[in-house]
C-alpha atoms as one frame of an Amber mdcrd trajectory, in Angstrom:
protein
  34.827 125.248-115.139  38.363 126.450-115.740  41.833 125.464-114.570  44.741
 127.892-114.515  48.020 126.489-115.773  50.364 126.038-112.794  52.946 128.747
-112.209  55.668 126.111-112.542  54.705 125.545-116.209  54.732 129.280-116.931
  58.119 129.584-115.245  59.364 126.657-117.343  58.335 128.470-120.513  60.052
 131.622-119.281  63.215 129.567-118.828  62.898 128.477-122.470  62.520 132.146
-123.446  65.856 132.819-121.750  67.391 129.765-123.412  66.305 130.847-126.900
  67.637 134.331-126.245  71.072 132.872-125.525  71.268 130.958-128.831  73.724
 132.874-130.989  72.422 131.593-134.341  68.711 132.030-133.643  66.573 134.193
-135.982  66.478 137.910-135.168  63.260 139.313-136.627  59.691 137.973-136.558
  56.499 138.654-138.471  53.059 137.401-137.380  50.107 137.067-139.744  46.799
 136.870-137.858  43.667 135.537-139.499  40.212 135.538-137.918  38.652 137.048
-134.831  39.774 139.333-132.015  40.524 136.253-129.897  43.189 135.317-132.444
  44.494 138.893-132.415  44.866 138.697-128.634  46.662 135.326-128.893  49.024
 136.823-131.464  49.816 139.647-129.055  50.892 137.052-126.493  52.975 135.178
-129.074  54.629 138.480-130.030  55.274 139.209-126.371  57.014 135.872-125.909
  59.070 136.383-129.068  60.262 139.783-127.882  61.150 138.301-124.500  63.296
 135.879-126.509  65.169 138.789-128.096  63.295 139.096-131.379  62.179 142.363
-132.928  59.240 142.814-135.273  60.084 142.911-138.986  58.489 145.388-141.353
  57.331 142.637-143.701  57.385 138.868-144.214  60.227 139.234-146.706  62.452
 140.847-144.061  61.643 138.354-141.307  63.710 135.418-140.079  60.689 133.829
-138.391  57.173 133.968-139.856  54.193 132.800-137.801  50.682 132.255-139.149
  47.917 132.289-136.516  45.124 130.613-138.457  41.323 130.656-138.472  38.934
 127.935-139.643  35.525 129.517-139.083  35.100 130.026-142.834  36.588 128.269
-145.815  38.161 131.400-147.304  40.225 131.875-144.121  41.638 128.367-144.529
  42.327 128.887-148.212  44.097 132.154-147.480  46.274 130.512-144.861  47.224
 127.617-147.134  47.923 129.949-150.046  50.295 132.002-147.941  52.070 128.965
-146.521  52.686 127.594-150.039  54.197 130.965-151.008  56.585 130.691-148.071
  58.104 127.568-149.606  59.636 129.747-152.324  60.829 132.301-149.772  62.519
 129.568-147.777  64.499 128.518-150.867  66.016 132.015-150.833  66.420 132.025
-147.029  67.147 128.433-145.932  67.334 129.398-142.241  63.893 131.004-142.281
  61.661 129.514-139.565  58.022 128.989-140.550  55.444 128.457-137.796  51.742
 127.688-138.233  49.350 127.656-135.284  45.829 128.460-134.213  42.340 127.109
-134.760  42.915 125.468-138.123  45.506 123.178-136.535  42.895 121.832-134.098
  40.749 120.394-136.904  40.978 116.622-137.215  43.895 115.593-139.387  44.947
 119.091-140.463  48.235 119.208-138.541  49.347 115.811-139.829  48.285 116.735
-143.366  50.314 119.949-143.227  53.330 118.089-141.878  53.084 115.579-144.729
  52.349 118.012-147.579  54.513 120.929-146.435  57.629 119.494-144.756  59.281
 122.924-144.876  57.062 124.093-141.980  59.196 124.142-138.829  56.588 124.377
-136.047  52.910 123.369-135.998  50.883 124.003-132.838  47.266 124.443-131.753
  45.117 126.775-129.672  45.498 124.786-126.453  49.298 124.955-126.272  50.289
 128.377-127.600  51.773 129.133-124.165  54.324 126.348-124.889  55.621 128.118
-127.991  59.003 129.027-126.383  59.717 125.331-125.730  58.629 124.357-129.246
  60.806 127.072-130.758  63.830 126.074-128.682  63.428 122.457-129.788  63.048
 123.396-133.472  66.185 125.568-133.414  68.399 123.199-131.420  67.369 119.942
-133.108  67.007 121.429-136.588  63.890 119.404-137.369  60.125 120.090-137.566
  58.118 120.145-134.330  54.412 119.288-134.217  52.374 119.597-131.024  48.586
 119.878-131.106  46.911 119.038-127.804  43.372 117.731-127.386  40.956 118.794
-124.672  39.635 122.124-123.494  42.951 123.729-122.659  43.828 125.312-119.353
  44.176 129.087-118.995  47.657 130.614-119.062  48.206 133.700-116.903  51.234
 135.921-116.586  52.525 135.742-120.161  53.952 138.869-121.830  52.131 140.634
-124.671  52.868 143.199-127.360  49.731 145.256-127.915  49.004 147.118-131.124
  47.911 150.294-129.345  49.034 152.168-126.242  45.502 153.372-125.629  43.218
 150.421-126.483  43.528 146.821-125.362  41.837 143.427-125.613  41.254 141.492
-122.391  40.046 137.903-122.521  37.432 137.006-119.921  36.694 133.481-121.136
  37.529 130.946-123.823  35.570 128.332-125.738  31.872 127.775-126.349  29.198
 125.304-125.220  26.495 126.257-127.709  27.315 123.964-130.646  25.467 125.969
-133.280  25.066 123.520-136.142  27.250 125.540-138.560  30.051 126.460-136.158
  33.423 124.776-135.674  34.460 126.910-132.666  33.527 124.462-129.856  35.636
 121.809-131.577  38.758 123.937-132.076  38.505 126.291-129.082  37.030 123.796
-126.633  34.311 124.093-124.024  33.769 127.252-121.988  36.432 128.238-119.480
  36.270 131.505-117.556  39.231 133.425-116.193  39.271 134.202-112.494  37.723
 137.569-111.714  40.818 138.676-109.789  43.104 137.872-112.744  40.915 139.888
-115.114  40.777 142.868-112.769  44.533 142.750-112.137  45.117 142.874-115.897
  42.617 145.709-116.338  44.149 147.784-113.551  47.638 147.218-114.949  46.485
 148.402-118.369  44.843 151.496-116.903  48.041 152.309-114.993  49.980 152.024
-118.282  47.738 154.590-119.992  45.122 152.396-121.710  41.834 154.266-122.044
  39.574 151.741-123.786  39.285 148.031-123.089  37.450 145.407-125.120  36.464
 142.360-123.044  36.583 139.233-125.198  35.010 135.808-125.259  33.289 133.504
-127.719  30.165 134.149-125.629  30.847 136.639-122.857  27.278 136.233-121.578
  28.266 132.762-120.339  31.084 134.072-118.143  31.347 131.802-115.080  28.316
 129.820-116.179  26.043 132.654-117.275  23.227 134.419-115.469  24.243 137.803
-114.084  27.930 136.990-113.604  29.119 138.958-116.621  27.063 141.987-115.579
  28.769 141.805-112.176  32.179 141.624-113.841  31.299 144.667-115.941  30.487
 146.605-112.766  33.888 145.707-111.321  35.676 146.762-114.517  33.629 149.972
-114.619  34.957 150.841-111.153  38.579 150.027-112.069  39.278 153.375-113.729
  38.720 152.421-117.378  37.430 155.378-119.368  35.604 153.270-121.963  34.525
 149.610-121.976  33.312 147.464-124.838  32.723 143.724-125.065  32.043 140.980
-127.583  30.596 138.569-128.524  27.135 138.075-127.012  24.755 135.207-127.733
  21.132 136.445-127.817  19.841 133.459-125.832  22.045 134.438-122.875  21.531
 138.226-122.887  20.195 138.822-119.376  18.032 141.718-118.213  20.790 142.734
-115.779  23.310 142.916-118.587  20.885 144.989-120.668  20.363 147.302-117.674
  24.151 147.841-117.509  23.900 150.060-120.597  21.858 152.493-118.548  23.738
 152.316-115.248  27.462 151.910-115.950  29.287 155.167-116.513  32.036 153.849
-118.783  30.214 151.184-120.808  30.054 152.245-124.455  26.660 152.354-126.135
  27.447 149.613-128.620  26.595 145.906-128.739  27.462 143.201-131.257  24.551
 140.744-131.144  24.716 138.119-133.930  21.271 137.087-135.187  22.420 134.843
-138.096  18.908 134.547-139.611  15.451 136.086-139.393  13.671 132.787-140.023
  12.538 130.788-136.997  12.810 127.575-139.006  16.417 128.300-139.985  17.290
 129.465-136.461  16.063 126.115-135.174  18.161 124.252-137.742  21.111 126.387
-136.653  20.472 125.400-132.999  20.407 129.058-131.981  17.673 128.565-129.339
  15.777 131.817-129.817  13.196 133.116-132.256  13.189 136.208-134.439  10.511
 137.676-132.170  12.627 137.121-129.059  15.611 138.709-130.764  13.613 141.807
-131.694  12.321 142.033-128.112  15.934 142.129-126.934  16.632 144.959-129.388
  13.578 146.818-128.060  14.730 146.342-124.449  18.199 147.613-125.278  16.832
 150.747-126.944  14.425 151.362-124.060  17.440 151.432-121.736  19.614 153.457
-124.111  17.839 154.964-127.081  21.033 155.746-129.004  22.709 152.349-128.582
  24.396 151.033-131.718  23.647 147.398-132.512  25.637 145.367-135.031  25.135
 141.772-136.109  26.244 138.735-138.128  23.947 137.205-140.762  24.386 133.978
-142.731  22.749 133.676-146.142  22.135 130.374-147.916  22.051 128.082-144.887
  21.081 124.553-146.017  17.373 124.441-146.783  16.888 128.222-146.767  13.854
 129.068-148.912  12.852 132.352-150.501  10.401 132.896-147.617  13.126 132.239
-145.042  15.313 134.831-146.691  12.457 137.358-146.795  12.131 136.858-143.025
  15.797 137.779-142.689  15.283 140.937-144.722  12.298 141.881-142.571  14.207
 141.378-139.331  17.042 143.509-140.701  14.573 146.309-141.446  13.074 146.147
-137.954  16.369 145.792-136.070  17.983 148.760-137.879  21.542 147.538-137.412
  24.342 150.087-137.604  26.261 147.434-139.529  26.049 143.734-140.259  28.721
 141.257-141.272  27.075 139.126-143.946  28.303 135.753-145.187  27.230 133.034
-147.567  27.057 129.754-145.646  30.375 127.916-145.613  30.180 124.231-144.566
  32.735 123.182-141.971  33.611 119.497-141.798  32.636 118.007-138.448  29.587
 120.217-137.904  25.975 119.071-138.279  25.215 121.682-140.934  27.903 120.245
-143.195  25.823 117.073-143.452  22.524 118.832-144.246  21.236 118.690-147.827
  21.721 121.975-149.655  19.883 122.343-152.957  20.006 126.128-153.316  22.095
 127.115-156.367  25.130 129.304-155.738  23.761 132.018-158.029  20.619 132.247
-155.866  22.726 132.614-152.719  24.787 135.327-154.407  21.658 137.213-155.469
  20.250 136.992-151.943  23.349 138.270-150.219  23.575 141.169-152.657  20.001
 142.137-151.741  20.844 141.884-148.037  24.007 143.946-148.446  22.049 146.630
-150.293  19.403 146.744-147.549  22.019 146.934-144.807  23.838 149.640-146.760
  20.621 151.693-146.616  20.229 151.033-142.862  23.860 151.968-142.201  23.539
 155.171-144.247  20.552 156.261-142.171  22.403 155.523-138.949  25.419 157.543
-140.073  23.291 160.468-141.295  21.507 160.589-137.928  24.815 161.577-136.300
  25.236 164.779-138.344  25.014 167.927-136.250  25.706 166.143-132.967  28.907
 166.156-130.933  30.483 163.001-129.577  33.441 161.996-127.430  36.023 160.357
-129.678  39.104 158.413-128.612  41.707 159.487-131.165  43.473 156.394-132.521
  45.946 158.005-134.912  46.256 159.406-138.405  43.443 158.636-140.805  44.395
 155.844-143.244  42.518 157.748-145.958  44.049 161.160-145.307  47.208 161.442
-143.218  46.479 165.132-142.665  43.512 164.156-140.521  43.011 162.152-137.337
  40.589 159.311-136.785  38.856 157.663-133.873  35.620 155.990-132.838  32.595
 157.442-131.152  31.072 155.617-128.204  28.614 154.025-130.635  31.498 152.647
-132.666  31.401 154.941-135.699  34.781 155.922-137.139  35.254 159.693-137.484
  37.880 161.549-139.541  38.616 165.143-138.542  41.393 167.768-138.652  43.597
 167.918-135.581  47.126 167.771-134.250  49.184 164.780-133.196  48.968 165.781
-129.525  45.369 164.593-129.629  46.350 160.971-130.381  45.469 158.786-127.425
  43.157 161.419-125.958  39.388 161.810-125.828  38.273 164.748-127.969  34.795
 166.184-128.481  34.009 166.139-132.193  31.035 167.654-133.955  29.844 165.586
-136.917  29.576 167.584-140.131  29.068 164.909-142.807  28.575 161.201-143.375
  30.425 159.035-145.867  29.748 155.472-146.925  31.185 153.845-143.795  32.619
 156.708-141.769  31.821 160.164-140.454  33.583 163.480-140.894  33.733 166.142
-138.246  35.589 168.953-136.482  37.001 169.174-132.970  35.003 171.461-130.662
């Protein structure tokens, strides 16, 4: 179930945008630091859009900004530590720039007690807000500027869906589009349902209106986002139906993430063989290859079922690229459990896998489970897994040599500004010689060589 925030509330926030814009002594330049997933990136784009509606322009760096906003993540401990480390550094910057506004929002603020702790320990923070009220940022900012005192607002509950807010997107040619928010799965290690709330789906018409507007503006690739897109409007075949609608809306390339294996329907799998614009790439987190660990994680599938899904996907589209997430060192993981994970990785042949050592999150069931595995054992295991996945990824990259693929050119290569770069349909990054007129266009590229993580090629 989902509830759209009333238009009156959105209009109220727009009135606050106008009010902030009229304040003569307000800050002029902003800088946003985004930590975490694509959902956070999309939220930051909306926050940037509201700031620019309020008359701000983006600064080149934190040091040159008058307003610095941290959009935080709490999925893993290192993300929290990074956020706190940066906020502490800002204390020194504020001594040099007393009128600097410091704002901290996002998932970390939704954890029990975090907002109040930050307010107490770091009184130099001007605005603290959560994931359920980011649409109210203009009002919070207006209050902080006019009253010259810290503002803290972190709402409980699932959070209604805000439509019609402005956004500043990082690319003219690629865009994120949220289809749903929150998660109902409560995996034992995951904090997301507690900080992002239960599942809420956007209305189909709102999604399609946004997609069509993006296409009209020149966007060529859209990534549909959700904590579990397979549960869109309650699950079943609803997401596959939405994909069909988006496929017919004029988008030249469609991707989506993230998918939970337990909800991957046969109709959604069939979409990879029937939809013209759906890219041959799927991120399908497995987390472990051990049935015992998967049960402790509350994942609700087995390693065998997961591999059957991989087989079905490749029967529909033999060249589909599959990527995954894997956790090493989950509480109680034995040597045999880890060997099961290695074996699944060999059989699944992932193009890439994001691997992590288990990080306990307070408030989750896994944080209370006994964990007797030494850190050095966990480190040794993840190094073995990384080496295996490196071998799998190398084979996948080498298999592309000699073939030509349609690449959406994203810009100059970060490794060589004399070359262009872009992704194939399967999601591989390709660097190749070309001219700037190609940026934002689809170009056929023949692959000539494979590097460690990328491909090299030539336009044909």
